[in-house]
């Protein structure tokens, strides 16, 4: 009769609140620092942030970034530096979304959106080019035909940078230490995990109060 115990467990679950959703019609809100499809950012004046230094390519453990820098044309510079990212490609058949490229980038040029729902019918589409990764004239990610963008996927694309810069030093918590982005300006600083933990602790009732509440019951 042991199998009836199994039915009992199943039957009891019918009355529990559902934790599953009707994916993909219904999607859960993604965390602010979600690691999704990359974007190449621009400064507020429209200039590209990438200086073609190749640090992102050097640090990438999956070896999926290919960058080639070129000298900025003196009469029409692409970036504020001496050089810019002339060729920039990410192979999404390899990327593991570890964000080491984001951490390594000295100019906050490469960050990640929250988009992870994209699929391809050929290998060539899986290699994103500079034109596809570069944000548009309004500072928003380009939405490619094979990508399923949902509300919020393109907001806070620099959240990971804002959570870790500069170099994770707690002394910089809550201070803006990055440059503004086209279409977004300077985004507010995150308070950081130490401050969030302190706020959560302050919101919890003290042990003495909890004991008093328990004894009053
Ligand atoms: S997220 Fe990680 S694996 Fe993907 S391109 Fe960046 S460094 Fe490479
Ligand atoms: S994205 Fe950043 S790290 Fe990569 S080449 Fe451009 S400036 Fe350098």
mmCIF file with all atom_site columns, N, CA, C and O and ligand atoms in Angstrom, residues 40 49-57 65 67 85 88 101 104-110, ligand 2:
data_model
loop_
_atom_site.group_PDB
_atom_site.id
_atom_site.type_symbol
_atom_site.label_atom_id
_atom_site.label_alt_id
_atom_site.label_comp_id
_atom_site.label_asym_id
_atom_site.label_entity_id
_atom_site.label_seq_id
_atom_site.pdbx_PDB_ins_code
_atom_site.Cartn_x
_atom_site.Cartn_y
_atom_site.Cartn_z
_atom_site.occupancy
_atom_site.B_iso_or_equiv
_atom_site.pdbx_formal_charge
_atom_site.auth_seq_id
_atom_site.auth_comp_id
_atom_site.auth_asym_id
_atom_site.auth_atom_id
_atom_site.pdbx_PDB_model_num
ATOM   1  N  N   . UNK A 1 40  ? 27.379 46.943 -26.425 1.00 0.00 ? 40  UNK A N   1
ATOM   2  C  CA  . UNK A 1 40  ? 28.522 47.861 -26.436 1.00 0.00 ? 40  UNK A CA  1
ATOM   3  C  C   . UNK A 1 40  ? 27.952 49.268 -26.248 1.00 0.00 ? 40  UNK A C   1
ATOM   4  O  O   . UNK A 1 40  ? 27.092 49.699 -27.027 1.00 0.00 ? 40  UNK A O   1
ATOM   5  N  N   . UNK A 1 49  ? 32.323 53.805 -26.309 1.00 0.00 ? 49  UNK A N   1
ATOM   6  C  CA  . UNK A 1 49  ? 33.186 53.640 -25.141 1.00 0.00 ? 49  UNK A CA  1
ATOM   7  C  C   . UNK A 1 49  ? 34.358 52.692 -25.399 1.00 0.00 ? 49  UNK A C   1
ATOM   8  O  O   . UNK A 1 49  ? 35.381 52.760 -24.725 1.00 0.00 ? 49  UNK A O   1
ATOM   9  N  N   . UNK A 1 50  ? 34.182 51.783 -26.355 1.00 0.00 ? 50  UNK A N   1
ATOM   10 C  CA  . UNK A 1 50  ? 35.238 50.795 -26.605 1.00 0.00 ? 50  UNK A CA  1
ATOM   11 C  C   . UNK A 1 50  ? 36.466 51.464 -27.236 1.00 0.00 ? 50  UNK A C   1
ATOM   12 O  O   . UNK A 1 50  ? 36.344 52.232 -28.184 1.00 0.00 ? 50  UNK A O   1
ATOM   13 N  N   . UNK A 1 51  ? 37.641 51.136 -26.666 1.00 0.00 ? 51  UNK A N   1
ATOM   14 C  CA  . UNK A 1 51  ? 38.886 51.694 -27.188 1.00 0.00 ? 51  UNK A CA  1
ATOM   15 C  C   . UNK A 1 51  ? 39.749 50.603 -27.846 1.00 0.00 ? 51  UNK A C   1
ATOM   16 O  O   . UNK A 1 51  ? 40.938 50.803 -28.089 1.00 0.00 ? 51  UNK A O   1
ATOM   17 N  N   . UNK A 1 52  ? 39.149 49.452 -28.050 1.00 0.00 ? 52  UNK A N   1
ATOM   18 C  CA  . UNK A 1 52  ? 39.843 48.380 -28.769 1.00 0.00 ? 52  UNK A CA  1
ATOM   19 C  C   . UNK A 1 52  ? 41.065 47.841 -28.061 1.00 0.00 ? 52  UNK A C   1
ATOM   20 O  O   . UNK A 1 52  ? 42.013 47.373 -28.709 1.00 0.00 ? 52  UNK A O   1
ATOM   21 N  N   . UNK A 1 53  ? 41.054 47.828 -26.712 1.00 0.00 ? 53  UNK A N   1
ATOM   22 C  CA  . UNK A 1 53  ? 42.253 47.424 -25.978 1.00 0.00 ? 53  UNK A CA  1
ATOM   23 C  C   . UNK A 1 53  ? 42.421 45.903 -25.901 1.00 0.00 ? 53  UNK A C   1
ATOM   24 O  O   . UNK A 1 53  ? 43.480 45.406 -25.520 1.00 0.00 ? 53  UNK A O   1
ATOM   25 N  N   . UNK A 1 54  ? 41.361 45.169 -26.159 1.00 0.00 ? 54  UNK A N   1
ATOM   26 C  CA  . UNK A 1 54  ? 41.370 43.699 -26.194 1.00 0.00 ? 54  UNK A CA  1
ATOM   27 C  C   . UNK A 1 54  ? 41.465 43.043 -24.822 1.00 0.00 ? 54  UNK A C   1
ATOM   28 O  O   . UNK A 1 54  ? 41.710 41.838 -24.722 1.00 0.00 ? 54  UNK A O   1
ATOM   29 N  N   . UNK A 1 55  ? 41.310 43.812 -23.744 1.00 0.00 ? 55  UNK A N   1
ATOM   30 C  CA  . UNK A 1 55  ? 41.377 43.195 -22.414 1.00 0.00 ? 55  UNK A CA  1
ATOM   31 C  C   . UNK A 1 55  ? 40.248 42.187 -22.230 1.00 0.00 ? 55  UNK A C   1
ATOM   32 O  O   . UNK A 1 55  ? 40.422 41.143 -21.608 1.00 0.00 ? 55  UNK A O   1
ATOM   33 N  N   . UNK A 1 56  ? 39.061 42.518 -22.766 1.00 0.00 ? 56  UNK A N   1
ATOM   34 C  CA  . UNK A 1 56  ? 37.918 41.596 -22.636 1.00 0.00 ? 56  UNK A CA  1
ATOM   35 C  C   . UNK A 1 56  ? 38.224 40.276 -23.335 1.00 0.00 ? 56  UNK A C   1
ATOM   36 O  O   . UNK A 1 56  ? 37.928 39.196 -22.804 1.00 0.00 ? 56  UNK A O   1
ATOM   37 N  N   . UNK A 1 57  ? 38.840 40.373 -24.501 1.00 0.00 ? 57  UNK A N   1
ATOM   38 C  CA  . UNK A 1 57  ? 39.178 39.153 -25.248 1.00 0.00 ? 57  UNK A CA  1
ATOM   39 C  C   . UNK A 1 57  ? 40.233 38.343 -24.496 1.00 0.00 ? 57  UNK A C   1
ATOM   40 O  O   . UNK A 1 57  ? 40.179 37.108 -24.449 1.00 0.00 ? 57  UNK A O   1
ATOM   41 N  N   . UNK A 1 65  ? 35.534 36.138 -27.641 1.00 0.00 ? 65  UNK A N   1
ATOM   42 C  CA  . UNK A 1 65  ? 35.543 37.529 -28.102 1.00 0.00 ? 65  UNK A CA  1
ATOM   43 C  C   . UNK A 1 65  ? 36.702 37.740 -29.076 1.00 0.00 ? 65  UNK A C   1
ATOM   44 O  O   . UNK A 1 65  ? 37.829 37.296 -28.828 1.00 0.00 ? 65  UNK A O   1
ATOM   45 N  N   . UNK A 1 67  ? 38.495 40.960 -30.981 1.00 0.00 ? 67  UNK A N   1
ATOM   46 C  CA  . UNK A 1 67  ? 38.549 42.420 -31.106 1.00 0.00 ? 67  UNK A CA  1
ATOM   47 C  C   . UNK A 1 67  ? 39.755 42.824 -31.929 1.00 0.00 ? 67  UNK A C   1
ATOM   48 O  O   . UNK A 1 67  ? 40.840 42.247 -31.772 1.00 0.00 ? 67  UNK A O   1
ATOM   49 N  N   . UNK A 1 85  ? 37.303 50.244 -31.161 1.00 0.00 ? 85  UNK A N   1
ATOM   50 C  CA  . UNK A 1 85  ? 37.089 48.839 -31.550 1.00 0.00 ? 85  UNK A CA  1
ATOM   51 C  C   . UNK A 1 85  ? 36.603 48.765 -32.984 1.00 0.00 ? 85  UNK A C   1
ATOM   52 O  O   . UNK A 1 85  ? 35.430 48.946 -33.254 1.00 0.00 ? 85  UNK A O   1
ATOM   53 N  N   . UNK A 1 88  ? 34.575 43.935 -33.594 1.00 0.00 ? 88  UNK A N   1
ATOM   54 C  CA  . UNK A 1 88  ? 34.215 43.391 -32.279 1.00 0.00 ? 88  UNK A CA  1
ATOM   55 C  C   . UNK A 1 88  ? 33.198 42.281 -32.502 1.00 0.00 ? 88  UNK A C   1
ATOM   56 O  O   . UNK A 1 88  ? 32.133 42.519 -33.056 1.00 0.00 ? 88  UNK A O   1
ATOM   57 N  N   . UNK A 1 101 ? 34.492 39.642 -18.912 1.00 0.00 ? 101 UNK A N   1
ATOM   58 C  CA  . UNK A 1 101 ? 34.794 40.697 -19.883 1.00 0.00 ? 101 UNK A CA  1
ATOM   59 C  C   . UNK A 1 101 ? 34.309 42.048 -19.355 1.00 0.00 ? 101 UNK A C   1
ATOM   60 O  O   . UNK A 1 101 ? 34.980 43.075 -19.516 1.00 0.00 ? 101 UNK A O   1
ATOM   61 N  N   . UNK A 1 104 ? 36.677 43.268 -16.719 1.00 0.00 ? 104 UNK A N   1
ATOM   62 C  CA  . UNK A 1 104 ? 38.001 43.648 -17.216 1.00 0.00 ? 104 UNK A CA  1
ATOM   63 C  C   . UNK A 1 104 ? 37.994 44.960 -17.982 1.00 0.00 ? 104 UNK A C   1
ATOM   64 O  O   . UNK A 1 104 ? 39.010 45.652 -18.048 1.00 0.00 ? 104 UNK A O   1
ATOM   65 N  N   . UNK A 1 105 ? 36.857 45.325 -18.541 1.00 0.00 ? 105 UNK A N   1
ATOM   66 C  CA  . UNK A 1 105 ? 36.816 46.487 -19.437 1.00 0.00 ? 105 UNK A CA  1
ATOM   67 C  C   . UNK A 1 105 ? 37.109 47.792 -18.681 1.00 0.00 ? 105 UNK A C   1
ATOM   68 O  O   . UNK A 1 105 ? 36.419 48.127 -17.721 1.00 0.00 ? 105 UNK A O   1
ATOM   69 N  N   . UNK A 1 106 ? 38.130 48.545 -19.113 1.00 0.00 ? 106 UNK A N   1
ATOM   70 C  CA  . UNK A 1 106 ? 38.509 49.762 -18.381 1.00 0.00 ? 106 UNK A CA  1
ATOM   71 C  C   . UNK A 1 106 ? 37.570 50.943 -18.631 1.00 0.00 ? 106 UNK A C   1
ATOM   72 O  O   . UNK A 1 106 ? 37.628 51.938 -17.914 1.00 0.00 ? 106 UNK A O   1
ATOM   73 N  N   . UNK A 1 107 ? 36.720 50.860 -19.645 1.00 0.00 ? 107 UNK A N   1
ATOM   74 C  CA  . UNK A 1 107 ? 35.870 52.015 -19.978 1.00 0.00 ? 107 UNK A CA  1
ATOM   75 C  C   . UNK A 1 107 ? 34.375 51.735 -19.830 1.00 0.00 ? 107 UNK A C   1
ATOM   76 O  O   . UNK A 1 107 ? 33.556 52.542 -20.257 1.00 0.00 ? 107 UNK A O   1
ATOM   77 N  N   . UNK A 1 108 ? 34.012 50.605 -19.271 1.00 0.00 ? 108 UNK A N   1
ATOM   78 C  CA  . UNK A 1 108 ? 32.605 50.194 -19.123 1.00 0.00 ? 108 UNK A CA  1
ATOM   79 C  C   . UNK A 1 108 ? 31.911 50.104 -20.482 1.00 0.00 ? 108 UNK A C   1
ATOM   80 O  O   . UNK A 1 108 ? 30.713 50.353 -20.597 1.00 0.00 ? 108 UNK A O   1
ATOM   81 N  N   . UNK A 1 109 ? 32.686 49.764 -21.492 1.00 0.00 ? 109 UNK A N   1
ATOM   82 C  CA  . UNK A 1 109 ? 32.118 49.691 -22.846 1.00 0.00 ? 109 UNK A CA  1
ATOM   83 C  C   . UNK A 1 109 ? 31.229 48.469 -23.006 1.00 0.00 ? 109 UNK A C   1
ATOM   84 O  O   . UNK A 1 109 ? 30.170 48.531 -23.618 1.00 0.00 ? 109 UNK A O   1
ATOM   85 N  N   . UNK A 1 110 ? 31.665 47.340 -22.461 1.00 0.00 ? 110 UNK A N   1
ATOM   86 C  CA  . UNK A 1 110 ? 30.886 46.107 -22.638 1.00 0.00 ? 110 UNK A CA  1
ATOM   87 C  C   . UNK A 1 110 ? 30.139 45.799 -21.334 1.00 0.00 ? 110 UNK A C   1
ATOM   88 O  O   . UNK A 1 110 ? 30.723 45.720 -20.268 1.00 0.00 ? 110 UNK A O   1
HETATM 89 S  S1  . LIG B 2 .   ? 35.065 46.276 -24.711 1.00 0.00 ? 2   LIG B S1  1
HETATM 90 FE FE1 . LIG B 2 .   ? 36.370 47.221 -23.171 1.00 0.00 ? 2   LIG B FE1 1
HETATM 91 S  S2  . LIG B 2 .   ? 37.954 45.669 -22.730 1.00 0.00 ? 2   LIG B S2  1
HETATM 92 FE FE2 . LIG B 2 .   ? 36.993 45.107 -24.687 1.00 0.00 ? 2   LIG B FE2 1
HETATM 93 S  S3  . LIG B 2 .   ? 38.274 46.040 -26.261 1.00 0.00 ? 2   LIG B S3  1
HETATM 94 FE FE3 . LIG B 2 .   ? 36.605 47.483 -25.821 1.00 0.00 ? 2   LIG B FE3 1
HETATM 95 S  S4  . LIG B 2 .   ? 37.455 48.849 -24.232 1.00 0.00 ? 2   LIG B S4  1
HETATM 96 FE FE4 . LIG B 2 .   ? 38.793 47.049 -24.304 1.00 0.00 ? 2   LIG B FE4 1
#
